């Protein structure tokens, strides 16, 4: 109702047209009864007049229904547009932690299947619901005016009809809610399998994937059969009760006609009204089932709309252009209460410094930069940029100061040009080209079929992993940030491309505070500070030379990596020697 309220005037107009159409439709059986009585009395002139009036009533009723349907479709679709926009906006403002515990396919099911269930009710069924209620009220009034005794006879069956709708409807709603949930799970399986299709094929897991899909599909089928069976019970049971009501009317009406209390035309009108009364009840029973399905979807949609967004502090002010001083002061963080991920982190980065974060997988490196970006909110301790507590500034102004290149590159289904321009939407084409040149991406981009105008497929899958990473680096360069976050930015490129990118990044990092997460320790040898993190704690801190001289964890990591690289190189050379063909 909240999303329909802005269209109150249009809804009132539709209600008036629906009331007029219903009144005209209900006049038909009354005019038919009058026509029968005129036929019995052999008054052909009045018979012709009644017939023409009946024709006009039904024709105008049909026109009213057509106009009402067109207007209601516009109202419903506008409301659905606003609801979809509100849901999408809410998803954009939910914290990252919300998506960590949700499956993408299940969320997409809410945006599609659940929305469709509501749309069908508003577009196709709202008019029937309104006119059905008007019809029931109108018929009740007319039949009591025509013959109170016959009307009371009709009332014997109607309570059974209404009770049936209520009982079956409650059961149906529960079943449809379960159905929508299972359908969301099935969509999640589909989305995950599609996204990981290369992995499925690479490991030959097609059979396992099919079994998983079949299990989810079978659950949808089982719950769907239950929901549809309950929904289909309404119509035949209402038909039985409707026929029972006609039998009652024929017996009671015949007896009253013999006594001279009603005319034959009145009995015919009653039978028609009885059928008309049962028809909206049957429709309402069917609509009730569809409404239950829509309500089940609406519960899931409004559950998202009621999810708290990222809290924006009342004192959240605009962060001015910063020099790049960053301080982590006794920082603590955990995703799950009681399981710390970061413990008492204290770091200081001066403007323009390059800070390398190293450590084993899961040590907490990415979590640290996620907190700096406010993808998650710190729990204890403080993060300051140029002496500004980042909790007291708006997220938008903070993130405009940051340039982020993630380990997993993500590109949109747009042109290469627009993917790079995503870093700064007001950038001109020449600025985009320059950013691509600095990222050493200009060469391969110009060799694409349409160059910078080449459209990328979903997630940029028509580019290699290295090319995708180059485009994301160009995007970060274009953003011209004060602080850079490079999370394994060169991990997916070959050695030659890595050298070229490293040169561009070295140029880019001049004068900017940079946080570099790297597993290849050779790439961070010239960092101003190297921070070694283990199990969420800073265990070593210093330059490359001082840490090597200390002979601690960093020295062991570097020595092991250096030895592994040489071992791999020797094995590769040995394999090449074995495969070479002797000279002839």
Coordinates of C-alpha atoms in Angstrom, one line a residue:
X1 CA 0.0 0.0 0.0
X2 CA 2.9 2.3 0.7
X3 CA 4.1 2.0 -2.9
X4 CA 0.5 2.4 -4.3
X5 CA -0.3 5.5 -2.1
X6 CA 1.4 8.1 -4.5
X7 CA -1.2 7.1 -7.1
X8 CA -4.3 7.6 -5.0
X9 CA -6.1 9.7 -7.7
X10 CA -5.7 7.0 -10.3
X11 CA -6.7 4.3 -7.9
X12 CA -9.9 6.2 -7.0
X13 CA -10.7 6.5 -10.7
X14 CA -10.2 2.8 -11.2
X15 CA -12.4 2.0 -8.2
X16 CA -15.2 4.2 -9.6
X17 CA -15.0 2.6 -13.1
X18 CA -14.9 -0.9 -11.5
X19 CA -18.0 0.0 -9.4
X20 CA -19.8 1.2 -12.5
X21 CA -18.9 -1.9 -14.5
X22 CA -20.0 -4.1 -11.6
X23 CA -23.3 -2.4 -11.3
X24 CA -24.0 -2.7 -15.0
X25 CA -23.0 -6.4 -14.9
X26 CA -25.3 -7.0 -11.9
X27 CA -28.2 -5.3 -13.7
X28 CA -28.1 -8.0 -16.4
X29 CA -29.7 -10.9 -14.5
X30 CA -32.4 -8.6 -13.1
X31 CA -33.2 -7.4 -16.6
X32 CA -33.2 -11.1 -17.8
X33 CA -35.7 -12.0 -15.1
X34 CA -38.0 -9.0 -16.1
X35 CA -37.7 -10.2 -19.8
X36 CA -38.8 -13.7 -18.8
X37 CA -41.8 -12.4 -17.0
X38 CA -42.7 -10.2 -20.0
X39 CA -42.3 -13.3 -22.2
X40 CA -44.7 -15.3 -19.9
X41 CA -47.1 -12.3 -20.0
X42 CA -46.6 -12.1 -23.9
X43 CA -45.7 -8.4 -23.8
X44 CA -43.3 -8.4 -26.7
X45 CA -42.7 -4.7 -26.7
X46 CA -41.4 -4.7 -23.1
X47 CA -39.5 -7.9 -23.9
X48 CA -37.6 -6.2 -26.7
X49 CA -36.9 -3.2 -24.4
X50 CA -35.6 -5.4 -21.6
X51 CA -33.4 -7.3 -24.1
X52 CA -31.9 -4.1 -25.5
X53 CA -31.3 -2.8 -22.0
X54 CA -29.6 -6.1 -21.0
X55 CA -27.4 -5.9 -24.1
X56 CA -26.4 -2.3 -23.3
X57 CA -25.6 -3.2 -19.7
X58 CA -23.3 -6.1 -20.6
X59 CA -21.6 -4.1 -23.4
X60 CA -20.9 -1.1 -21.2
X61 CA -19.8 -3.4 -18.4
X62 CA -17.2 -4.9 -20.8
X63 CA -16.0 -1.5 -21.8
X64 CA -15.6 -0.5 -18.2
X65 CA -13.6 -3.6 -17.5
X66 CA -11.3 -2.8 -20.4
X67 CA -10.6 0.7 -19.3
X68 CA -10.2 -0.4 -15.7
X69 CA -7.6 -3.1 -16.7
X70 CA -5.5 -0.6 -18.8
X71 CA -5.4 1.9 -15.9
X72 CA -4.7 -0.7 -13.3
X73 CA -1.8 -2.1 -15.4
X74 CA -0.2 1.3 -15.4
X75 CA -0.7 1.8 -11.7
X76 CA 0.7 -1.7 -10.8
X77 CA 3.8 -1.4 -13.1
X78 CA 4.7 2.0 -11.7
X79 CA 4.4 0.6 -8.1
X80 CA 6.5 -2.4 -9.1
X81 CA 9.1 -0.1 -10.7
X82 CA 9.4 1.9 -7.4
X83 CA 9.5 -1.3 -5.4
X84 CA 12.3 -2.7 -7.5
X85 CA 14.2 0.6 -7.3
X86 CA 13.9 0.6 -3.5
X87 CA 15.1 -3.0 -3.2
X88 CA 18.0 -2.4 -5.5
X89 CA 19.0 0.8 -3.7
X90 CA 18.8 -1.1 -0.4
X91 CA 21.1 -3.8 -1.7
X92 CA 23.6 -1.1 -2.7
X93 CA 23.6 0.3 0.8
X94 CA 23.8 -3.0 2.8
X95 CA 27.1 -3.7 4.6
X96 CA 29.5 -6.1 3.0
X97 CA 29.0 -8.5 5.9
X98 CA 25.4 -9.0 4.7
X99 CA 26.6 -10.5 1.4
X100 CA 29.1 -12.8 3.1
X101 CA 26.3 -14.9 4.5
X102 CA 23.9 -14.9 1.5
X103 CA 24.0 -16.8 -1.8
X104 CA 23.8 -14.6 -4.9
X105 CA 21.2 -16.8 -6.6
X106 CA 18.9 -16.6 -3.6
X107 CA 19.1 -12.8 -3.6
X108 CA 18.5 -12.8 -7.4
X109 CA 15.4 -15.0 -6.8
X110 CA 14.0 -12.3 -4.5
X111 CA 14.6 -9.7 -7.2
X112 CA 13.0 -11.8 -9.9
X113 CA 10.6 -14.6 -8.8
X114 CA 9.3 -12.9 -5.7
X115 CA 8.8 -9.6 -7.6
X116 CA 7.0 -11.5 -10.4
X117 CA 4.6 -13.0 -7.8
X118 CA 3.7 -9.5 -6.5
X119 CA 3.5 -8.1 -10.0
X120 CA 1.1 -10.8 -11.2
X121 CA -1.3 -10.1 -8.3
X122 CA -1.2 -6.3 -8.8
X123 CA -1.5 -6.4 -12.6
X124 CA -3.8 -9.4 -13.2
X125 CA -5.7 -10.0 -10.0
X126 CA -6.2 -6.7 -8.2
X127 CA -9.1 -5.7 -10.4
X128 CA -10.7 -9.2 -10.0
X129 CA -10.3 -8.9 -6.3
X130 CA -12.0 -5.5 -6.1
X131 CA -14.8 -6.3 -8.5
X132 CA -15.3 -9.7 -6.9
X133 CA -15.9 -8.1 -3.5
X134 CA -18.2 -5.5 -5.1
X135 CA -20.1 -8.3 -6.9
X136 CA -20.6 -10.2 -3.7
X137 CA -21.9 -7.2 -1.8
X138 CA -24.1 -6.2 -4.8
X139 CA -25.6 -9.6 -5.2
X140 CA -26.4 -9.9 -1.5
X141 CA -28.3 -6.6 -1.6
X142 CA -30.2 -7.5 -4.8
X143 CA -31.3 -11.0 -3.8
X144 CA -32.7 -9.8 -0.4
X145 CA -34.7 -7.1 -2.3
X146 CA -36.0 -9.6 -4.8
X147 CA -37.0 -12.4 -2.3
X148 CA -35.9 -12.5 1.3
X149 CA -36.9 -16.2 1.6
X150 CA -34.9 -17.3 -1.4
X151 CA -32.0 -15.2 -0.2
X152 CA -32.0 -16.9 3.2
X153 CA -32.0 -20.3 1.4
X154 CA -28.9 -19.2 -0.5
X155 CA -27.2 -18.3 2.8
X156 CA -27.2 -21.9 3.9
X157 CA -24.3 -22.7 1.5
X158 CA -22.4 -19.4 1.4
X159 CA -20.8 -19.7 4.9
X160 CA -19.4 -23.1 3.9
X161 CA -17.8 -21.5 0.8
X162 CA -16.2 -18.6 2.8
X163 CA -14.9 -21.0 5.5
X164 CA -13.4 -23.3 2.8
X165 CA -11.5 -20.3 1.3
X166 CA -10.1 -19.3 4.7
X167 CA -8.9 -22.8 5.8
X168 CA -7.4 -23.8 2.5
X169 CA -5.9 -20.3 2.0
X170 CA -3.9 -20.4 5.3
X171 CA -2.5 -23.8 4.3
X172 CA -1.7 -22.5 0.8
X173 CA 0.3 -19.5 2.1
X174 CA 2.5 -21.7 4.2
X175 CA 3.1 -24.0 1.3
X176 CA 3.9 -21.2 -1.1
X177 CA 6.3 -19.6 1.3
X178 CA 8.2 -22.8 1.5
X179 CA 8.1 -23.1 -2.3
X180 CA 9.6 -19.6 -2.8
X181 CA 12.4 -20.5 -0.4
X182 CA 13.2 -23.7 -2.2
X183 CA 13.1 -21.9 -5.5
X184 CA 15.6 -19.4 -4.2
X185 CA 17.9 -22.3 -3.2
X186 CA 17.6 -23.8 -6.6
X187 CA 18.5 -20.5 -8.3
X188 CA 21.5 -20.2 -6.0
X189 CA 22.7 -23.7 -7.2
X190 CA 22.2 -22.6 -10.8
X191 CA 24.1 -19.3 -10.4
X192 CA 27.0 -20.9 -8.5
X193 CA 27.3 -23.7 -11.0
X194 CA 27.2 -21.2 -13.9
X195 CA 29.9 -19.0 -12.3
X196 CA 32.1 -22.0 -11.6
X197 CA 31.5 -23.9 -14.9
X198 CA 35.3 -23.9 -15.7
X199 CA 36.1 -25.5 -12.4
X200 CA 33.3 -28.0 -12.8
X201 CA 34.7 -29.1 -16.2
X202 CA 38.3 -29.0 -15.2
X203 CA 37.7 -31.4 -12.3
X204 CA 35.2 -33.5 -14.1
X205 CA 32.5 -32.9 -11.6
X206 CA 29.5 -32.7 -14.0
X207 CA 27.9 -35.8 -12.5
X208 CA 28.2 -34.3 -8.9
X209 CA 26.8 -31.0 -10.1
X210 CA 23.8 -32.7 -11.8
X211 CA 23.1 -34.7 -8.6
X212 CA 23.1 -31.5 -6.5
X213 CA 20.9 -29.8 -9.0
X214 CA 18.5 -32.8 -9.2
X215 CA 18.2 -32.8 -5.4
X216 CA 17.4 -29.1 -5.2
X217 CA 15.0 -29.5 -8.2
X218 CA 13.3 -32.4 -6.6
X219 CA 12.7 -30.4 -3.4
X220 CA 11.1 -27.6 -5.5
X221 CA 8.9 -30.2 -7.3
X222 CA 7.8 -31.8 -4.0
X223 CA 6.9 -28.5 -2.3
X224 CA 5.4 -27.1 -5.6
X225 CA 3.1 -30.1 -6.0
X226 CA 1.9 -29.6 -2.4
X227 CA 1.3 -25.8 -2.9
X228 CA -0.4 -26.3 -6.3
X229 CA -2.6 -29.2 -5.0
X230 CA -3.8 -27.0 -2.1
X231 CA -4.5 -24.2 -4.6
X232 CA -6.4 -26.4 -7.0
X233 CA -8.7 -27.8 -4.2
X234 CA -10.6 -24.5 -4.1
X235 CA -12.2 -24.6 -7.5
X236 CA -13.8 -28.1 -7.6
X237 CA -15.0 -27.8 -4.0
X238 CA -16.5 -24.4 -4.7
X239 CA -18.2 -25.9 -7.8
X240 CA -19.8 -28.7 -5.7
X241 CA -21.1 -26.1 -3.2
X242 CA -22.3 -23.9 -6.0
X243 CA -24.3 -26.7 -7.6
X244 CA -25.7 -27.7 -4.2
X245 CA -26.9 -24.1 -3.8
X246 CA -28.7 -24.2 -7.2
X247 CA -30.5 -27.4 -6.1
X248 CA -31.7 -25.6 -3.0
X249 CA -32.8 -22.6 -5.0
X250 CA -34.7 -24.8 -7.5
X251 CA -36.6 -26.7 -4.8
X252 CA -37.3 -23.7 -2.6
X253 CA -38.1 -21.5 -5.6
X254 CA -40.5 -24.0 -7.1
X255 CA -42.4 -24.3 -3.8
X256 CA -42.6 -20.5 -3.5
X257 CA -43.7 -20.2 -7.1
X258 CA -46.5 -22.7 -6.5
X259 CA -47.6 -20.6 -3.5
X260 CA -47.5 -17.5 -5.7
X261 CA -44.8 -15.8 -3.6
X262 CA -42.3 -15.4 -6.5
X263 CA -42.4 -15.3 -10.3
X264 CA -40.6 -17.6 -12.7
X265 CA -38.4 -14.6 -13.8
X266 CA -37.4 -14.1 -10.2
X267 CA -36.4 -17.7 -9.8
X268 CA -34.3 -17.5 -13.1
X269 CA -32.7 -14.2 -11.9
X270 CA -31.9 -15.9 -8.5
X271 CA -30.3 -18.9 -10.2
X272 CA -28.2 -16.5 -12.3
X273 CA -27.2 -14.4 -9.3
X274 CA -26.4 -17.6 -7.4
X275 CA -24.0 -18.7 -10.2
X276 CA -22.6 -15.1 -10.3
X277 CA -22.2 -15.2 -6.5
X278 CA -20.3 -18.5 -6.7
X279 CA -18.1 -17.3 -9.5
X280 CA -16.5 -14.4 -7.6
X281 CA -16.1 -16.7 -4.6
X282 CA -14.3 -19.2 -6.8
X283 CA -12.2 -16.4 -8.3
X284 CA -11.5 -15.0 -4.8
X285 CA -10.5 -18.5 -3.7
X286 CA -8.1 -18.8 -6.6
X287 CA -6.9 -15.2 -6.1
X288 CA -6.4 -15.9 -2.4
X289 CA -4.0 -18.6 -3.3
X290 CA -2.1 -16.3 -5.7
X291 CA -2.2 -13.6 -3.0
X292 CA -0.7 -16.1 -0.6
X293 CA 2.2 -16.7 -3.1
X294 CA 2.7 -13.0 -3.5
X295 CA 2.6 -12.4 0.3
X296 CA 5.2 -15.2 0.7
X297 CA 7.4 -13.3 -1.8
X298 CA 6.6 -10.0 -0.2
X299 CA 7.8 -11.2 3.1
X300 CA 11.1 -12.1 1.6
X301 CA 11.4 -8.8 -0.2
X302 CA 10.5 -6.7 2.8
X303 CA 12.8 -8.7 4.9
X304 CA 15.6 -7.2 2.7
X305 CA 14.0 -3.7 2.7
X306 CA 13.9 -3.9 6.5
X307 CA 17.6 -5.0 6.8
X308 CA 19.5 -2.1 8.4
X309 CA 21.8 -0.3 6.0
X310 CA 25.4 0.7 6.7
X311 CA 25.0 3.2 9.6
X312 CA 26.1 6.7 8.5
X313 CA 27.1 8.7 11.5
X314 CA 25.3 11.9 12.1
X315 CA 28.6 13.6 12.3
X316 CA 29.8 12.1 9.1
X317 CA 31.5 15.0 7.4
X318 CA 33.2 15.4 4.1
X319 CA 36.8 14.2 4.1
X320 CA 39.0 16.9 2.4
X321 CA 41.8 16.0 0.0
X322 CA 44.4 14.3 2.3
X323 CA 48.1 14.1 2.2
X324 CA 48.0 10.4 3.0
X325 CA 49.1 9.9 6.7
X326 CA 47.5 6.7 8.0
X327 CA 47.5 5.4 11.5
X328 CA 46.1 2.2 12.9
X329 CA 45.9 2.6 16.7
X330 CA 45.4 -0.6 18.8
X331 CA 43.0 -2.0 16.3
X332 CA 41.0 -5.2 17.1
X333 CA 38.5 -7.0 14.8
X334 CA 36.6 -10.2 14.5
X335 CA 34.0 -11.5 12.0
X336 CA 32.6 -13.9 14.6
X337 CA 32.5 -12.8 18.2
X338 CA 35.1 -14.6 20.2
X339 CA 37.3 -15.4 17.2
X340 CA 39.7 -12.5 16.7
X341 CA 41.1 -11.9 13.2
X342 CA 43.1 -8.8 14.1
X343 CA 44.6 -8.1 17.5
X344 CA 46.1 -4.9 18.8
X345 CA 47.4 -3.7 15.3
X346 CA 49.5 -0.5 15.6
X347 CA 50.8 1.0 12.3
X348 CA 51.9 4.4 11.1
X349 CA 52.3 5.4 7.5
X350 CA 53.7 8.8 6.5
X351 CA 52.4 10.5 3.4
X352 CA 53.9 8.9 0.3
X353 CA 55.2 5.8 2.1
X354 CA 54.9 2.3 0.6
X355 CA 53.7 -0.2 3.2
X356 CA 53.9 -3.8 2.3
X357 CA 51.7 -6.3 4.2
X358 CA 53.0 -9.9 4.1
X359 CA 52.1 -13.1 5.9
X360 CA 50.6 -16.4 5.3
X361 CA 47.1 -16.8 3.9
X362 CA 44.4 -15.9 6.5
X363 CA 46.8 -13.8 8.6
X364 CA 44.6 -10.8 8.3
X365 CA 46.2 -8.7 5.6
X366 CA 43.1 -8.2 3.5
X367 CA 40.9 -7.6 6.5
X368 CA 43.2 -4.7 7.5
X369 CA 42.7 -2.9 4.2
X370 CA 39.0 -3.7 4.2
X371 CA 38.8 -1.9 7.5
X372 CA 40.7 1.1 6.0
X373 CA 38.1 1.1 3.2
X374 CA 35.3 0.8 5.7
X375 CA 33.9 -2.3 3.9
X376 CA 33.7 -3.4 7.6
X377 CA 33.5 -1.3 10.7
X378 CA 36.3 -1.5 13.2
X379 CA 35.2 -2.8 16.6
X380 CA 38.0 -1.6 18.9
X381 CA 40.8 0.9 18.3
X382 CA 41.0 3.7 15.8
X383 CA 42.0 4.3 12.2
X384 CA 43.0 7.8 11.3
X385 CA 43.8 9.5 8.0
X386 CA 45.5 12.9 8.3
X387 CA 44.3 12.8 11.9
X388 CA 40.6 12.3 10.9
X389 CA 39.0 9.3 12.5
X390 CA 37.5 7.5 9.5
X391 CA 34.3 6.7 11.5
X392 CA 33.5 10.4 11.6
X393 CA 33.7 11.0 7.9
X394 CA 31.3 9.9 5.2
X395 CA 32.1 6.7 3.4
X396 CA 31.8 8.2 0.0
X397 CA 34.3 11.0 0.7
X398 CA 36.7 8.4 2.2
X399 CA 36.5 6.0 -0.7
X400 CA 37.0 8.7 -3.2
X401 CA 40.5 9.1 -1.6
X402 CA 41.2 5.4 -2.1
X403 CA 42.3 3.6 -5.2
X404 CA 41.7 -0.2 -4.9
X405 CA 43.0 -3.0 -7.1
X406 CA 41.7 -6.3 -5.7
X407 CA 43.1 -9.7 -6.1
X408 CA 40.1 -10.9 -8.0
X409 CA 39.6 -8.4 -10.9
X410 CA 36.0 -7.6 -11.7
X411 CA 34.8 -6.0 -15.0
X412 CA 31.3 -5.0 -16.1
X413 CA 29.5 -6.0 -19.3
X414 CA 30.4 -2.6 -20.8
X415 CA 33.0 -1.4 -23.2
X416 CA 36.7 -1.4 -22.2
X417 CA 36.6 2.4 -22.2
X418 CA 33.7 2.5 -19.8
X419 CA 35.2 -0.1 -17.5
X420 CA 38.3 2.1 -17.1
X421 CA 36.2 5.3 -16.8
X422 CA 34.5 3.6 -13.8
X423 CA 37.4 4.9 -11.8
X424 CA 36.3 8.5 -12.4
X425 CA 33.1 8.9 -14.4
X426 CA 33.8 12.5 -15.4
X427 CA 37.1 11.6 -17.1
X428 CA 37.6 12.4 -20.8
X429 CA 38.6 9.8 -23.3
X430 CA 42.2 11.0 -23.5
X431 CA 42.5 10.6 -19.7
X432 CA 41.3 7.1 -20.0
X433 CA 43.9 6.4 -22.8
X434 CA 46.6 7.8 -20.7
X435 CA 45.7 5.7 -17.7
X436 CA 45.7 2.6 -19.9
X437 CA 49.2 3.5 -21.2
X438 CA 50.5 3.9 -17.6
X439 CA 49.0 0.5 -16.8
X440 CA 50.6 -1.0 -19.9
X441 CA 47.2 -2.0 -21.2
X442 CA 46.9 0.3 -24.2
X443 CA 48.7 -2.1 -26.5
X444 CA 46.5 -5.1 -26.1
X445 CA 43.3 -2.9 -25.9
X446 CA 44.0 -1.4 -29.3
X447 CA 44.5 -4.9 -30.7
X448 CA 41.0 -5.9 -29.7
X449 CA 38.3 -6.1 -32.4
X450 CA 36.8 -2.7 -31.6
X451 CA 39.7 -1.3 -29.5
X452 CA 38.5 0.6 -26.6
X453 CA 34.9 0.2 -27.7
X454 CA 35.1 -3.6 -27.5
X455 CA 32.2 -4.8 -25.4
X456 CA 33.2 -7.2 -22.6
X457 CA 31.2 -10.3 -21.8
X458 CA 30.0 -11.0 -18.3
X459 CA 32.8 -10.4 -15.8
X460 CA 35.1 -9.7 -18.7
X461 CA 35.5 -13.4 -19.6
X462 CA 36.5 -12.6 -23.2
X463 CA 39.8 -11.2 -21.8
X464 CA 42.6 -13.2 -20.1
X465 CA 43.0 -12.9 -16.3
X466 CA 46.1 -10.8 -16.8
X467 CA 44.4 -8.5 -19.2
X468 CA 41.5 -8.1 -16.8
X469 CA 43.9 -7.1 -14.1
X470 CA 45.6 -4.6 -16.3
X471 CA 42.2 -2.9 -17.0
X472 CA 41.4 -2.7 -13.3
X473 CA 44.9 -1.2 -12.6
X474 CA 44.1 1.4 -15.3
X475 CA 40.8 2.1 -13.6
X476 CA 42.7 2.7 -10.3
X477 CA 45.2 5.0 -12.0
X478 CA 42.4 7.1 -13.5
X479 CA 40.8 7.5 -10.1
X480 CA 43.9 9.5 -9.0
X481 CA 43.7 8.5 -5.3
X482 CA 45.7 9.9 -2.4
X483 CA 46.0 6.3 -0.9
X484 CA 46.5 3.1 -2.9
X485 CA 45.5 -0.4 -1.9
X486 CA 47.0 -3.1 -4.0
X487 CA 45.8 -6.5 -3.0
X488 CA 48.0 -9.0 -5.0
X489 CA 47.6 -6.6 -8.0
X490 CA 50.1 -8.5 -10.1
X491 CA 49.4 -12.0 -9.0
X492 CA 47.6 -13.0 -12.2
X493 CA 50.1 -11.9 -14.8
X494 CA 53.2 -13.4 -16.3
X495 CA 56.7 -12.3 -15.3
X496 CA 57.2 -10.0 -18.3
X497 CA 53.9 -8.2 -17.8
X498 CA 54.5 -8.0 -14.1
X499 CA 57.7 -6.1 -14.7
X500 CA 55.9 -3.6 -16.9
X501 CA 53.1 -3.2 -14.5
X502 CA 55.5 -2.8 -11.6
X503 CA 57.2 0.1 -13.5
X504 CA 53.8 1.8 -14.0
X505 CA 52.8 1.2 -10.3
X506 CA 56.2 2.6 -9.2
X507 CA 55.4 5.8 -11.1
X508 CA 51.8 5.8 -9.8
X509 CA 52.8 5.3 -6.2
X510 CA 55.2 8.3 -6.2
X511 CA 53.8 10.8 -3.7
X512 CA 51.0 8.5 -2.7
X513 CA 50.6 6.4 0.4
X514 CA 50.4 2.8 -0.7
X515 CA 49.4 -0.4 1.0
X516 CA 50.6 -3.4 -1.0
X517 CA 49.6 -7.0 -0.1
X518 CA 52.0 -9.3 -1.8
X519 CA 53.0 -13.0 -1.7
X520 CA 55.9 -12.5 -4.1
X521 CA 58.3 -10.9 -1.7
X522 CA 60.6 -9.9 -4.5
X523 CA 58.0 -7.3 -5.6
X524 CA 58.1 -5.4 -2.3
X525 CA 61.8 -5.3 -1.6
X526 CA 61.9 -1.5 -2.1
X527 CA 59.0 -0.8 0.3
X528 CA 59.5 1.8 3.0
X529 CA 58.0 -0.5 5.6
X530 CA 57.3 -4.2 5.5
X531 CA 54.7 -5.4 8.0
X532 CA 54.7 -9.1 8.8
X533 CA 51.4 -10.3 10.1
X534 CA 50.8 -13.7 11.6
X535 CA 47.5 -14.8 13.2
X536 CA 46.2 -11.2 13.3
X537 CA 49.2 -9.7 15.0
X538 CA 52.2 -7.6 13.8
X539 CA 55.2 -9.8 14.6
X540 CA 57.9 -7.9 12.5
X541 CA 58.2 -4.5 11.0
X542 CA 61.0 -2.8 9.1
X543 CA 62.7 -2.5 5.7
X544 CA 63.7 -5.4 3.5
X545 CA 67.3 -5.3 4.5
X546 CA 66.7 -4.9 8.3
X547 CA 64.2 -7.8 8.3
X548 CA 66.6 -10.1 6.4
X549 CA 69.4 -9.2 8.8
X550 CA 67.1 -9.9 11.8
X551 CA 66.8 -13.5 10.7
X552 CA 63.2 -13.9 11.8
X553 CA 59.9 -14.9 10.1
X554 CA 60.4 -12.6 7.1
X555 CA 63.9 -13.9 6.4
X556 CA 62.6 -17.5 6.5
X557 CA 59.7 -16.7 4.2
X558 CA 62.0 -14.9 1.7
X559 CA 64.6 -17.7 1.8
X560 CA 62.0 -20.4 1.2
X561 CA 60.4 -18.5 -1.6
X562 CA 63.8 -17.8 -3.2
X563 CA 64.8 -21.4 -3.0
X564 CA 61.4 -22.6 -4.4
X565 CA 61.8 -20.3 -7.4
X566 CA 65.2 -21.6 -8.2
X567 CA 64.1 -25.2 -7.7
X568 CA 61.2 -24.6 -10.0
X569 CA 63.5 -22.9 -12.6
X570 CA 66.0 -25.9 -12.4
X571 CA 63.2 -28.4 -12.9
X572 CA 61.8 -26.4 -15.8
X573 CA 65.2 -26.3 -17.5
X574 CA 65.6 -30.0 -16.9
X575 CA 62.3 -30.7 -18.6
X576 CA 63.1 -28.5 -21.5
X577 CA 66.5 -30.3 -22.0
X578 CA 64.7 -33.7 -22.0
X579 CA 62.2 -32.5 -24.7
X580 CA 64.8 -31.0 -27.0
X581 CA 65.5 -32.8 -30.3
X582 CA 69.2 -33.5 -30.9
X583 CA 70.8 -31.5 -33.8
X584 CA 71.1 -33.5 -37.0

